[in-house]
CSV table of C-alpha atoms in Angstrom, one decimal:
chain,number,residue,atom,x,y,z
A,1,MET,CA,-23.3,-3.4,1.9
A,2,GLU,CA,-20.7,-5.8,0.5
A,3,THR,CA,-17.4,-4.6,-0.9
A,4,LYS,CA,-15.8,-6.6,-3.6
A,5,LEU,CA,-12.1,-7.5,-3.3
A,6,ILE,CA,-9.8,-5.7,-5.7
A,7,LYS,CA,-7.0,-7.5,-7.4
A,8,LEU,CA,-4.0,-5.3,-6.7
A,9,GLU,CA,-1.2,-7.5,-8.0
A,10,GLY,CA,0.1,-6.7,-11.5
A,11,THR,CA,1.8,-4.2,-13.8
A,12,PHE,CA,0.2,-0.8,-14.2
A,13,LYS,CA,0.7,2.1,-16.6
A,14,LEU,CA,1.1,5.4,-14.8
A,15,ASP,CA,-1.1,8.1,-16.4
A,16,ASP,CA,-0.8,11.3,-14.4
A,17,ASN,CA,-2.2,10.3,-11.0
A,18,LEU,CA,-3.9,7.1,-12.2
A,19,LEU,CA,-2.5,3.5,-12.3
A,20,VAL,CA,-4.3,1.6,-15.1
A,21,ASN,CA,-4.2,-2.0,-16.3
A,22,LYS,CA,-6.8,-4.2,-18.2
A,23,GLU,CA,-9.0,-4.8,-15.2
A,24,THR,CA,-8.3,-2.2,-12.5
A,25,THR,CA,-7.9,1.5,-12.2
A,26,LEU,CA,-6.2,2.9,-9.1
A,27,LYS,CA,-5.7,6.6,-8.1
A,28,LEU,CA,-2.8,8.0,-6.3
A,29,GLY,CA,-3.3,11.0,-4.0
A,30,ILE,CA,-1.3,13.4,-1.8
A,31,ARG,CA,-2.3,14.8,1.5
A,32,HIS,CA,-1.3,18.4,1.5
A,33,LYS,CA,-1.3,18.8,5.2
A,34,PRO,CA,-0.8,15.3,6.7
A,35,LYS,CA,-1.2,15.0,10.5
A,36,LYS,CA,1.7,13.9,12.6
A,37,GLY,CA,2.5,10.2,11.8
A,38,GLN,CA,0.2,10.2,8.8
A,39,ALA,CA,1.6,9.2,5.4
A,40,LYS,CA,1.7,11.9,2.8
A,41,ARG,CA,0.7,9.6,-0.1
A,42,PHE,CA,-2.3,7.3,-0.4
A,43,ILE,CA,-4.0,5.0,-3.0
A,44,GLY,CA,-7.6,4.3,-3.9
A,45,TYR,CA,-9.7,2.3,-6.3
A,46,ILE,CA,-11.9,3.8,-9.1
A,47,ASP,CA,-15.0,1.7,-9.7
A,48,PRO,CA,-16.5,2.7,-13.1
A,49,SER,CA,-19.8,0.9,-12.4
A,50,LYS,CA,-20.7,3.4,-9.7
A,51,PRO,CA,-22.0,7.0,-10.2
A,52,GLU,CA,-19.3,9.5,-10.8
A,53,ASP,CA,-19.5,11.0,-7.3
A,54,ASP,CA,-19.2,7.6,-5.6
A,55,GLN,CA,-16.5,5.9,-7.8
A,56,TYR,CA,-13.5,6.5,-5.5
A,57,THR,CA,-12.8,4.0,-2.6
A,58,TYR,CA,-9.8,4.6,-0.3
A,59,ILE,CA,-7.5,1.6,0.0
A,60,SER,CA,-4.4,2.4,2.0
A,61,SER,CA,-1.7,4.9,2.8
A,62,LEU,CA,1.6,4.5,1.0
A,63,TYR,CA,4.6,4.4,3.2
A,64,SER,CA,8.0,4.9,1.5
A,65,ARG,CA,10.9,2.5,2.1
A,66,GLN,CA,14.0,4.5,3.1
A,67,GLY,CA,16.7,4.3,0.4
A,68,THR,CA,14.4,2.8,-2.3
A,69,GLN,CA,11.8,3.8,-4.8
A,70,GLN,CA,9.3,1.5,-3.3
A,71,TYR,CA,6.2,2.0,-1.2
A,72,SER,CA,4.4,-0.3,1.2
A,73,LEU,CA,0.7,-0.6,1.6
A,74,GLU,CA,-1.8,-3.0,3.2
A,75,TYR,CA,-5.1,-4.2,1.7
A,76,ASP,CA,-7.3,-6.8,3.3
A,77,LYS,CA,-4.7,-7.5,6.0
A,78,GLN,CA,-2.2,-8.5,3.3
A,79,PRO,CA,1.0,-6.4,2.8
A,80,TYR,CA,1.9,-5.2,-0.7
A,81,THR,CA,4.9,-3.5,-2.3
A,82,LEU,CA,4.5,-0.8,-5.0
A,83,ALA,CA,7.6,-0.2,-7.1
A,84,MET,CA,8.5,1.9,-10.1
A,85,THR,CA,10.0,-0.4,-12.8
A,86,GLY,CA,10.5,2.0,-15.7
A,87,VAL,CA,9.1,5.1,-17.3
A,88,ASN,CA,5.4,5.2,-16.5
A,89,SER,CA,5.4,1.6,-15.3
A,90,VAL,CA,4.5,0.4,-11.8
A,91,VAL,CA,4.4,-3.1,-10.3
A,92,ILE,CA,2.4,-4.0,-7.3
A,93,ARG,CA,3.1,-7.4,-5.7
A,94,LYS,CA,2.4,-9.2,-2.4
A,95,SER,CA,5.2,-8.9,0.2
A,96,VAL,CA,6.1,-10.7,3.3
A,97,LYS,CA,5.3,-8.8,6.5
A,98,GLU,CA,8.4,-8.5,8.6
A,99,PRO,CA,8.0,-9.7,12.2
A,100,VAL,CA,8.1,-7.1,14.9
A,101,LEU,CA,11.2,-7.3,17.1
A,102,VAL,CA,10.3,-7.8,20.8
A,103,TYR,CA,12.9,-7.5,23.5
A,104,LYS,CA,13.2,-10.6,25.7
A,105,GLU,CA,15.3,-10.5,28.8
A,106,PRO,CA,18.1,-13.0,28.6
A,107,ALA,CA,17.7,-16.0,30.9
A,108,LEU,CA,20.3,-15.9,33.8
A,109,ALA,CA,22.5,-19.0,33.8
A,110,GLY,CA,22.9,-20.6,37.2
A,111,LYS,CA,20.3,-18.3,38.9
A,112,VAL,CA,20.3,-19.1,42.7
A,113,GLU,CA,17.2,-18.3,44.7
């Protein structure tokens, strides 16, 4: 079974728990009892060409960015940012994945063996 790629980038109108634009409908959800370390919010795709019971496809968890009204998500190994831009208006755009900080032991100058 092939899955088609969804175009997430763009401006969406927020309608209750749906994000709607000309070509895509996304649905926001809330986990009422998230497990430890699991995001409370998530996002999925509504495919109108499928039967009603099979229309929803999970995309990603939404992780909030501390101190902002933005959320991070990942789709097809590409990071995205979801941000509220006004009343009932949401923008999703690609973002740059921040590199993970790795501790490296400093080289000792003049090390004698």
